[in-house]
Short mmCIF file of C-alpha atoms in Angstrom, two decimals:
data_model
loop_
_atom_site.label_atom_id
_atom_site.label_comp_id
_atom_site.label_asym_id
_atom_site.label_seq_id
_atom_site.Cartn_x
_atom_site.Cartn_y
_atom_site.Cartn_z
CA UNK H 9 6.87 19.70 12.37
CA UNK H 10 3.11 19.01 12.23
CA UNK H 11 3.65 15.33 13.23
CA UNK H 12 5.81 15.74 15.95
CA UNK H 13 3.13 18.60 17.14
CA UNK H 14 0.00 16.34 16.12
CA UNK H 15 1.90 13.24 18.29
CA UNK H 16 2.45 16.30 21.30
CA UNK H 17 -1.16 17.83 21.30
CA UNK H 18 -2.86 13.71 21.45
CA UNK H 19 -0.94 13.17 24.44
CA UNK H 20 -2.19 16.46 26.33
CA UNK H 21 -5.69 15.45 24.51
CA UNK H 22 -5.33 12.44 26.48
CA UNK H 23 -4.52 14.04 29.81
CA UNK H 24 -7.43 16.08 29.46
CA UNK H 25 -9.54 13.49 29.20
CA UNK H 26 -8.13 11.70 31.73
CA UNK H 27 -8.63 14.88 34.18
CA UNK H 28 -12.76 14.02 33.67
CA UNK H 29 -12.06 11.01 36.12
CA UNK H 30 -10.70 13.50 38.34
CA UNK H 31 -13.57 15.57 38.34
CA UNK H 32 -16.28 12.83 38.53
CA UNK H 33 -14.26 12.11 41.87
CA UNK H 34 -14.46 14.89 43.38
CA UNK H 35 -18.32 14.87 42.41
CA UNK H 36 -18.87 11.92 44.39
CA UNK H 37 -17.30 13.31 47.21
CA UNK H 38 -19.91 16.20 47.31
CA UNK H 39 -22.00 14.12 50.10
CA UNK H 40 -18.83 14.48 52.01
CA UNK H 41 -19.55 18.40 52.49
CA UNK H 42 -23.24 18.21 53.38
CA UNK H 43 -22.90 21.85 55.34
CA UNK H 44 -21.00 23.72 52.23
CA UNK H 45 -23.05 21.98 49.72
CA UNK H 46 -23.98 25.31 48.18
CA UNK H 47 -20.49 26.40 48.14
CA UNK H 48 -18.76 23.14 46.64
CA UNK H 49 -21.83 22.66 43.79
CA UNK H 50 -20.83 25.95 42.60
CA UNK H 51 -17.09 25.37 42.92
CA UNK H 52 -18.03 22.21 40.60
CA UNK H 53 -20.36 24.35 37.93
CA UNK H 54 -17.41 26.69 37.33
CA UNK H 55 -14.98 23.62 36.92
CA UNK H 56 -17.31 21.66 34.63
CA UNK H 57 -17.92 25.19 32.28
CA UNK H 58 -14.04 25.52 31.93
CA UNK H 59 -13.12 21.90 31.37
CA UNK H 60 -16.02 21.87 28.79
CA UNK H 61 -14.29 24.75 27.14
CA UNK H 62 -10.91 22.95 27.76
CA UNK H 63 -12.02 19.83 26.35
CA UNK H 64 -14.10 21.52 23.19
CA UNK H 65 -11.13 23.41 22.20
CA UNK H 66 -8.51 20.64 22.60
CA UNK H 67 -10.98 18.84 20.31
CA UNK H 68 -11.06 21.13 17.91
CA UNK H 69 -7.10 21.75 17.74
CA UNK H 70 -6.48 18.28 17.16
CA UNK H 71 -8.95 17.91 13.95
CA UNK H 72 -7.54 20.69 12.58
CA UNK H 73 -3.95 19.31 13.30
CA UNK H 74 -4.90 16.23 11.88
CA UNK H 75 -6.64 17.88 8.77
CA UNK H 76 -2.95 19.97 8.37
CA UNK H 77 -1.29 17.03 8.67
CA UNK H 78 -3.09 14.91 6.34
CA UNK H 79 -2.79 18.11 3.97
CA UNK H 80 0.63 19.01 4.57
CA UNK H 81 1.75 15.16 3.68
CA UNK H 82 -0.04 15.05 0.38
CA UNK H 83 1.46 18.66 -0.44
CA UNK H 84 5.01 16.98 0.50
CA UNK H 85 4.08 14.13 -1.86
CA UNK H 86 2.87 16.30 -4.40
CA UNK H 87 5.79 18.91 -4.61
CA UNK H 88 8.57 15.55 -4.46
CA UNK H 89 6.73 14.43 -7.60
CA UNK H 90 7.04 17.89 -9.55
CA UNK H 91 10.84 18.31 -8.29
CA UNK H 92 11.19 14.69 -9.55
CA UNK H 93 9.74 15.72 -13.19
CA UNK H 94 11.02 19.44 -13.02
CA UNK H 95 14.67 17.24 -13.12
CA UNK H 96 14.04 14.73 -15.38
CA UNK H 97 13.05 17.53 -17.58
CA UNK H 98 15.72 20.02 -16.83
CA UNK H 99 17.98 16.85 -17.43
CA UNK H 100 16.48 15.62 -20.35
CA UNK H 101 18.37 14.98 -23.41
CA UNK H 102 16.78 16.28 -26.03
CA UNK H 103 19.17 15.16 -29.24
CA UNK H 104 17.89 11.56 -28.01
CA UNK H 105 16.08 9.72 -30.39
CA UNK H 106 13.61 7.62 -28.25
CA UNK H 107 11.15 10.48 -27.17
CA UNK H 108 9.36 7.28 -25.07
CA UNK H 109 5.73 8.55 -25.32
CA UNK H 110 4.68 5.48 -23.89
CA UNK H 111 5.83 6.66 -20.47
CA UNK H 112 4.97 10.05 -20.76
CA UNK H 113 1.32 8.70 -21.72
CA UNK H 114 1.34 6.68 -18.49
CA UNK H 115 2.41 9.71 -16.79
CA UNK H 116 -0.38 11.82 -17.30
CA UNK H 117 -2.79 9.29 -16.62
CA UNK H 118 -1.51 9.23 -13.39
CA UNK H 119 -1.74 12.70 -13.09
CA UNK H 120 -5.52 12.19 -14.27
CA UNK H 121 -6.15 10.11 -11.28
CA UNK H 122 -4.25 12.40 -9.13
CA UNK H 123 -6.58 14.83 -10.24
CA UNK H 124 -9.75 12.89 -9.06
CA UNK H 125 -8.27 12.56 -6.12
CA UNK H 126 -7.60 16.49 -5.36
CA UNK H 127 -11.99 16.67 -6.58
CA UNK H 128 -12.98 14.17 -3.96
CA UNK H 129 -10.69 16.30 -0.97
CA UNK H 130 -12.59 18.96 -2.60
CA UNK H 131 -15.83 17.31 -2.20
CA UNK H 132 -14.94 16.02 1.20
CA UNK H 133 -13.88 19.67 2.28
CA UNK H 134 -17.42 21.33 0.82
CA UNK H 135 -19.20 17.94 3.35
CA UNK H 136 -17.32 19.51 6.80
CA UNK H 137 -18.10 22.72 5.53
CA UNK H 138 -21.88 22.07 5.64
CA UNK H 139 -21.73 19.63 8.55
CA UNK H 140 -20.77 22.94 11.23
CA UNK H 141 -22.93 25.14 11.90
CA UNK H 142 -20.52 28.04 12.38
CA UNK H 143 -18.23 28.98 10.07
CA UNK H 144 -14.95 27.48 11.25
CA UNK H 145 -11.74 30.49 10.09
CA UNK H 146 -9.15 27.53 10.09
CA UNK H 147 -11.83 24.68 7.83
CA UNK H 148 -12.20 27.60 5.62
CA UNK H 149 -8.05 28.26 5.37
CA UNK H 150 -7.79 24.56 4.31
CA UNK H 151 -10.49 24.79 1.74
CA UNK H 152 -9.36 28.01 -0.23
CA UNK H 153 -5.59 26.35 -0.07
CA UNK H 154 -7.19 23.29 -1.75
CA UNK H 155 -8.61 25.89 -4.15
CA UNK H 156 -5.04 27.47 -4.52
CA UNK H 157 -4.01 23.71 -5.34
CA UNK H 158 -7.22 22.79 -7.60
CA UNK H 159 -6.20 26.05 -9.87
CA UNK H 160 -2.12 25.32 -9.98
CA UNK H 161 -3.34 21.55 -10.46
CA UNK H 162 -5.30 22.56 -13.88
CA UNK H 163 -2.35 24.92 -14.82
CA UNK H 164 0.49 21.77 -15.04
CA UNK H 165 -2.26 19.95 -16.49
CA UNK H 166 -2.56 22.46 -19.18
CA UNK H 167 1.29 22.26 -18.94
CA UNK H 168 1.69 18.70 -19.52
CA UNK H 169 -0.70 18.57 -22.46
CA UNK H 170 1.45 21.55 -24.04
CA UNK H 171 4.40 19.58 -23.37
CA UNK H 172 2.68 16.30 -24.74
CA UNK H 173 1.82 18.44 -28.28
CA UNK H 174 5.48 20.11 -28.34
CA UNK H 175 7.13 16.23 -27.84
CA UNK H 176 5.11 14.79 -30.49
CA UNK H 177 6.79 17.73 -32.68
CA UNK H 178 10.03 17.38 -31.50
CA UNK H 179 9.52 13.58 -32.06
CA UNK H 180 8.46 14.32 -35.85
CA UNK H 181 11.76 16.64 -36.10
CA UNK H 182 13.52 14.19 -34.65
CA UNK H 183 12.34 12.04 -37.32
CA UNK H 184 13.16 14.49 -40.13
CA UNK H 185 16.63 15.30 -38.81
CA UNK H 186 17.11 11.74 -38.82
CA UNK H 187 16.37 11.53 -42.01
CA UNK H 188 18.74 14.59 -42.94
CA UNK H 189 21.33 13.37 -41.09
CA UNK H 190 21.23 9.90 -42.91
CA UNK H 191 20.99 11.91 -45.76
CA UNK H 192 24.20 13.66 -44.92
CA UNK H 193 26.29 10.54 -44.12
CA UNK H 194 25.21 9.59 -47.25
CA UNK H 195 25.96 12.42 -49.04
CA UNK H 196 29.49 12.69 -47.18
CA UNK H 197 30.15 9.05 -48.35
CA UNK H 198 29.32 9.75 -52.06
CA UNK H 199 31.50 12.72 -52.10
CA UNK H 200 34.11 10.38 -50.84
CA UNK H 201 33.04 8.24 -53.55
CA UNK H 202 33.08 11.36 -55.95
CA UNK H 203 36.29 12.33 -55.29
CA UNK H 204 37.75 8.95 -55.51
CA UNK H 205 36.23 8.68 -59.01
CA UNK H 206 37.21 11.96 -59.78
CA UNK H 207 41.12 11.41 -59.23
CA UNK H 208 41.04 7.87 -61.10
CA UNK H 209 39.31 9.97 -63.84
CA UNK H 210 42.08 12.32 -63.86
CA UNK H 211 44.58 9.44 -63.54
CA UNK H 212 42.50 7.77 -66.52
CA UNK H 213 42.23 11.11 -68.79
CA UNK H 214 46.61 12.44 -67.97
CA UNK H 215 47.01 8.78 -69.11
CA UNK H 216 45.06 8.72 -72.18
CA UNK H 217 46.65 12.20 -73.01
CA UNK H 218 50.44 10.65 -72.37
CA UNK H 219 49.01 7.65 -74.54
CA UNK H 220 46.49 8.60 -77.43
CA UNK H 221 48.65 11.22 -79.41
CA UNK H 222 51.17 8.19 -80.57
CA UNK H 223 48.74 6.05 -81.47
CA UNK H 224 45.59 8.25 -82.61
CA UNK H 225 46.32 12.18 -82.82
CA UNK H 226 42.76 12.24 -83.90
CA UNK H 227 41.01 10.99 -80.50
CA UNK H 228 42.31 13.93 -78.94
CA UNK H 229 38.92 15.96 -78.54
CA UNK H 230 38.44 13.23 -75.82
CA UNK H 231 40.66 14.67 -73.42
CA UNK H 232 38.44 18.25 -73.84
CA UNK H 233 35.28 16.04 -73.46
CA UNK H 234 36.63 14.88 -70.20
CA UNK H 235 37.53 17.84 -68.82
CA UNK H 236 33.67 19.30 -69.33
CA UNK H 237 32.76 15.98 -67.31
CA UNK H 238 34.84 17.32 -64.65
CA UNK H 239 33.37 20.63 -64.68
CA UNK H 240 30.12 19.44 -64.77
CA UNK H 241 30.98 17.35 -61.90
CA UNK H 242 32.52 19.98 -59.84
CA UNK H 243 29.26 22.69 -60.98
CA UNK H 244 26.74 19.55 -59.42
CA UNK H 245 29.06 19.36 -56.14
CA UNK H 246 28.93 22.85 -55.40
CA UNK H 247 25.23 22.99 -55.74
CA UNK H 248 25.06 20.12 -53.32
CA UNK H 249 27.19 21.83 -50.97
CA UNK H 250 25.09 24.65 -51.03
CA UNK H 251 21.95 22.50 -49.63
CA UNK H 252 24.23 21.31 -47.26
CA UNK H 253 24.94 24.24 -46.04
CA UNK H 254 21.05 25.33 -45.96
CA UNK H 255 20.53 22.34 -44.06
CA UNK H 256 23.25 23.51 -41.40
CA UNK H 257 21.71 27.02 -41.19
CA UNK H 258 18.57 24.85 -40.52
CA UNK H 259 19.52 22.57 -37.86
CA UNK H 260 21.68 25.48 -36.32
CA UNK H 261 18.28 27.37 -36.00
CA UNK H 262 16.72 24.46 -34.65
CA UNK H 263 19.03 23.99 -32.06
CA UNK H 264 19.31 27.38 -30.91
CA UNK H 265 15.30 27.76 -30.61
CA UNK H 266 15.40 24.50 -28.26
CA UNK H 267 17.88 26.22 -25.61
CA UNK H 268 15.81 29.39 -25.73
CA UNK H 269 12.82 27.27 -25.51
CA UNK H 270 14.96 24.98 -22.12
CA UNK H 271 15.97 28.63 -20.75
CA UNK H 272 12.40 29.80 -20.31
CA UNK H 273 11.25 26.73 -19.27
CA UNK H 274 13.76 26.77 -16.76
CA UNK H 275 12.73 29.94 -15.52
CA UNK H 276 9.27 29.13 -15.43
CA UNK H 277 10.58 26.15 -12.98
CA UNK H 278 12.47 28.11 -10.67
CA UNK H 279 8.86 30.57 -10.31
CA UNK H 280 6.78 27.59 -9.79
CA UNK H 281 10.00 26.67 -7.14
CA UNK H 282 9.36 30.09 -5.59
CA UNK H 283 5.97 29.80 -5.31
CA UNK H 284 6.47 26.71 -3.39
CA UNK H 285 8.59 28.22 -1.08
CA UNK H 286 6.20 30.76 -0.47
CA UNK H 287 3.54 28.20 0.46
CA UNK H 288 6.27 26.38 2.75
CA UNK H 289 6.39 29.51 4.69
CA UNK H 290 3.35 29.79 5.01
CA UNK H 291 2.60 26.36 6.17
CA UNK H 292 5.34 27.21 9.17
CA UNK H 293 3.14 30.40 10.20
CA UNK H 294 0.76 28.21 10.25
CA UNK H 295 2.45 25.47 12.42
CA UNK H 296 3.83 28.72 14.85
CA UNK H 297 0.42 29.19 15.12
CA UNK H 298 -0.69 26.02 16.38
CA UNK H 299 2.27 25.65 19.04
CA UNK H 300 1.42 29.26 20.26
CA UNK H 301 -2.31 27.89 20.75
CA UNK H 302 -1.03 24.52 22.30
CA UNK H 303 0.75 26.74 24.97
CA UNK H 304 -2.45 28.80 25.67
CA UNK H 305 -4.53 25.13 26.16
CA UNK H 306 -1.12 24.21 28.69
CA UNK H 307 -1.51 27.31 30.47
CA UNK H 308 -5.34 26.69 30.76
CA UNK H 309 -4.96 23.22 31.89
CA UNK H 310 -2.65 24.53 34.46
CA UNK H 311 -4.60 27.10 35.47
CA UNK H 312 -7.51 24.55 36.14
CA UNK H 313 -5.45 22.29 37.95
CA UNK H 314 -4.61 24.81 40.27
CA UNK H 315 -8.06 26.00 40.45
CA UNK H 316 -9.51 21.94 41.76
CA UNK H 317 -6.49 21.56 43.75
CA UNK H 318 -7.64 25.17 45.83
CA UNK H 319 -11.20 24.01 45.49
CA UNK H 320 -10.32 20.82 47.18
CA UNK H 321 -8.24 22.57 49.95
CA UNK H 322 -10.97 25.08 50.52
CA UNK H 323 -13.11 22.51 51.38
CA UNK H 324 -11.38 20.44 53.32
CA UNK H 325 -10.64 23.49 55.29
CA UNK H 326 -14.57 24.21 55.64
CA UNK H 327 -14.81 19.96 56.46
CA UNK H 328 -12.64 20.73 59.11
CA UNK H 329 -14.44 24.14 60.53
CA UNK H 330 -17.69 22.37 60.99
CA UNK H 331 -15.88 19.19 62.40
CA UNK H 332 -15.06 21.68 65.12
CA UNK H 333 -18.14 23.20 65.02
CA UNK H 334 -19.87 20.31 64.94
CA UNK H 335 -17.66 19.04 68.15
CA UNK H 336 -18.37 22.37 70.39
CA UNK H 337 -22.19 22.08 69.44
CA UNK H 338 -21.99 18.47 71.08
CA UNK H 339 -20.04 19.78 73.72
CA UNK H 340 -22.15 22.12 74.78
CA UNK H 341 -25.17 19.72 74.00
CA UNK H 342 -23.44 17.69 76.74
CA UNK H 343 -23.46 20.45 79.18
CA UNK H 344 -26.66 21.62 78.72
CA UNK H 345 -27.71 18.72 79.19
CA UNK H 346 -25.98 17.89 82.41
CA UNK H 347 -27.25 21.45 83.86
CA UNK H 348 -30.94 20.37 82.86
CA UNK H 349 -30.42 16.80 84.76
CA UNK H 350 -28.71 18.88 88.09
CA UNK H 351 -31.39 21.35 87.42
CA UNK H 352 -33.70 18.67 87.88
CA UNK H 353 -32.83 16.54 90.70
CA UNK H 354 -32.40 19.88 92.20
CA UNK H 355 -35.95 20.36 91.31
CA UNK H 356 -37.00 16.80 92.68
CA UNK H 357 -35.13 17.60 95.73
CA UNK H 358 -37.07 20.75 96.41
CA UNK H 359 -40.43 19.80 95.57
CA UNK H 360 -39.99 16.51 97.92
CA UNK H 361 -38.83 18.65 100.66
CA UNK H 362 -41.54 21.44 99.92
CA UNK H 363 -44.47 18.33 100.09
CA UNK H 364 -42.56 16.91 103.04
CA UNK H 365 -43.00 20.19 104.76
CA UNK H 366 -47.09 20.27 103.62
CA UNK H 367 -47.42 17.03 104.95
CA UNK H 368 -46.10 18.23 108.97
CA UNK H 369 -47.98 21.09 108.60
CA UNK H 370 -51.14 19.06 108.41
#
């Protein structure tokens, strides 16, 4: 992962850096080779250019580590939060009555901070940007993927408000179905009712019919008359069964745009979850990337190692030439010198005798 590889690269960073003491070191020992000065100073130049480039490149692998990291984390936060809401959406139930705009309000004006925050990496991207001189490949990688995330940033903003509009209708069908379906209880309950009247009226009318022709043979019309109240009765029923079954065709269609509406939105969610994936992947390329260039900045630490340690043996093995040098020169010094003190008294010895032999033959 990029942590364990950021944690990794800081403790080679601070090998490196503690390799600097090794080279100061060996600078101060460059009195110790006064004969191969020459030699060892340029031994030193060509260790100080490649640590420099050692150094300089470890440097810059471990902002740019740090920048993935600090990029990759808020991309991990960022793509938790849409799974979480892709769920709660996918899981929603959406024959509930309490829409709860409240928290769907609160939502978004999270996201609304969220989205200053994404302008100010922006803003803080454009500042390194400007602040190097050359154009650094991997700074400008990390600011077109906070582009990438700017632009899908607007898009679920755009998203969210669409969803915001589409609630507040659902919430006003809602209401209206509510309504209906009150409506219908009601309407189910007074056809109860109906009915119930409707037999004791029958009841009523079969006994007035057993009843009136004994007593009054004249009140019979009042058995017709209630017979046109029961067809009357039965004509208004029908019509209301007919809006009730309008109102079914209704609610039907309702329900059946909703699932199409879930299906594509579900589809829509598993292409944003694709695209994610896709940026996942990259992001690992990315990270192979990094460990192949951590095993380059091994192999040139290595390779400098090895480079100081033969510097060091070279000149020891030069120290230890001129020691013997330096030990036959004073050898011979010594000899030299003991022929010039012979030669000498030799010298002495002759001239005395030569004078000794002027002075007889005076």
């Amino acid at each position: 992962s990029v942590e364990s590889q950021l944690g990794s690269h800081r403790g080679l960073h601070q090998s490196i850096n503690e390799f600097r003491a090794k080279i100061e070191r060996a600078r101060a020992d460059e009195g110790q080779f006064a004969g191969a000065r020459g030699t060892y100073q340029g031994y030193l130049g060509k260790l100080d250019l490649q640590y420099a480039k050692l150094l300089n490149s470890s440097k810059a692998r471990l902002r740019h580590l740090e920048s993935l990291n600090a990029f990759v984390s808020a991309a991990t936060k960022e793509l938790m939060w849409l799974n979480d809401k892709e769920e709660e959406e996918v899981n929603c139930d959406w024959t509930e009555r309490n829409t709860n705009m409240t928290s769907k309000k609160d939502n978004y004006s999270g996201l609304s901070s969220l989205e200053n925050d994404l302008g100010k990496a922006r803003e803080v991207s454009e500042r390194m940007l400007r602040s190097h001189s050359e154009r650094d490949v991997d700074l400008d990688r990390y600011k077109e993927k906070v582009q990438q995330l700017l632009e899908r940033w607007q898009a679920i903003v755009l998203q969210i408000e669409l969803r915001q509009r589409e609630l507040e209708q659902l919430g006003k069908q809602l209401r209206y179905y509510r309504e209906s379906y009150e409506w219908l209880i009601c309407q189910k309950y007074a056809k109860q009712y109906i009915d119930a009247i409707k037999d004791f009226e029958l009841q009523l009318v079969t006994y007035k019919a057993q009843v009136e022709p004994a007593a009054s043979p004249v009140k019979k019309p009042k058995v017709q008359s209630a017979s046109d109240n029961i067809i009357q009765e039965y004509v208004e029923l029908r019509t209301k069964y007919s809006e009730l079954t309008t109102l079914t065709s209704q609610y039907i269609k309702f329900i059946t745009d909703t699932l199409r509406r879930l299906e594509e939105e579900e589809r829509a969610a598993e292409k944003l979850k694709e695209e994610e994936r896709r940026r996942l992947a990259e992001v690992e390329s990315q990270l192979e990337k990094q460990r192949q260039l951590a095993e380059a900045h091994e192999k040139a630490k290595a390779l400098a190692e090895k480079e100081a340690r033969e510097l060091r043996l070279n000149m020891q093995e030069e120290v230890t030439k001129r020691e013997v040098v330096a030990v036959d020169a004073e050898q011979q010094k010594k000899t030299i010198q003991q022929a010039l003190q012979q030669m000498k008294q030799n010298s002495e010895v002759e001239i005395k005798s030569k004078n000794k032999l002027i002075e007889e033959a005076e």
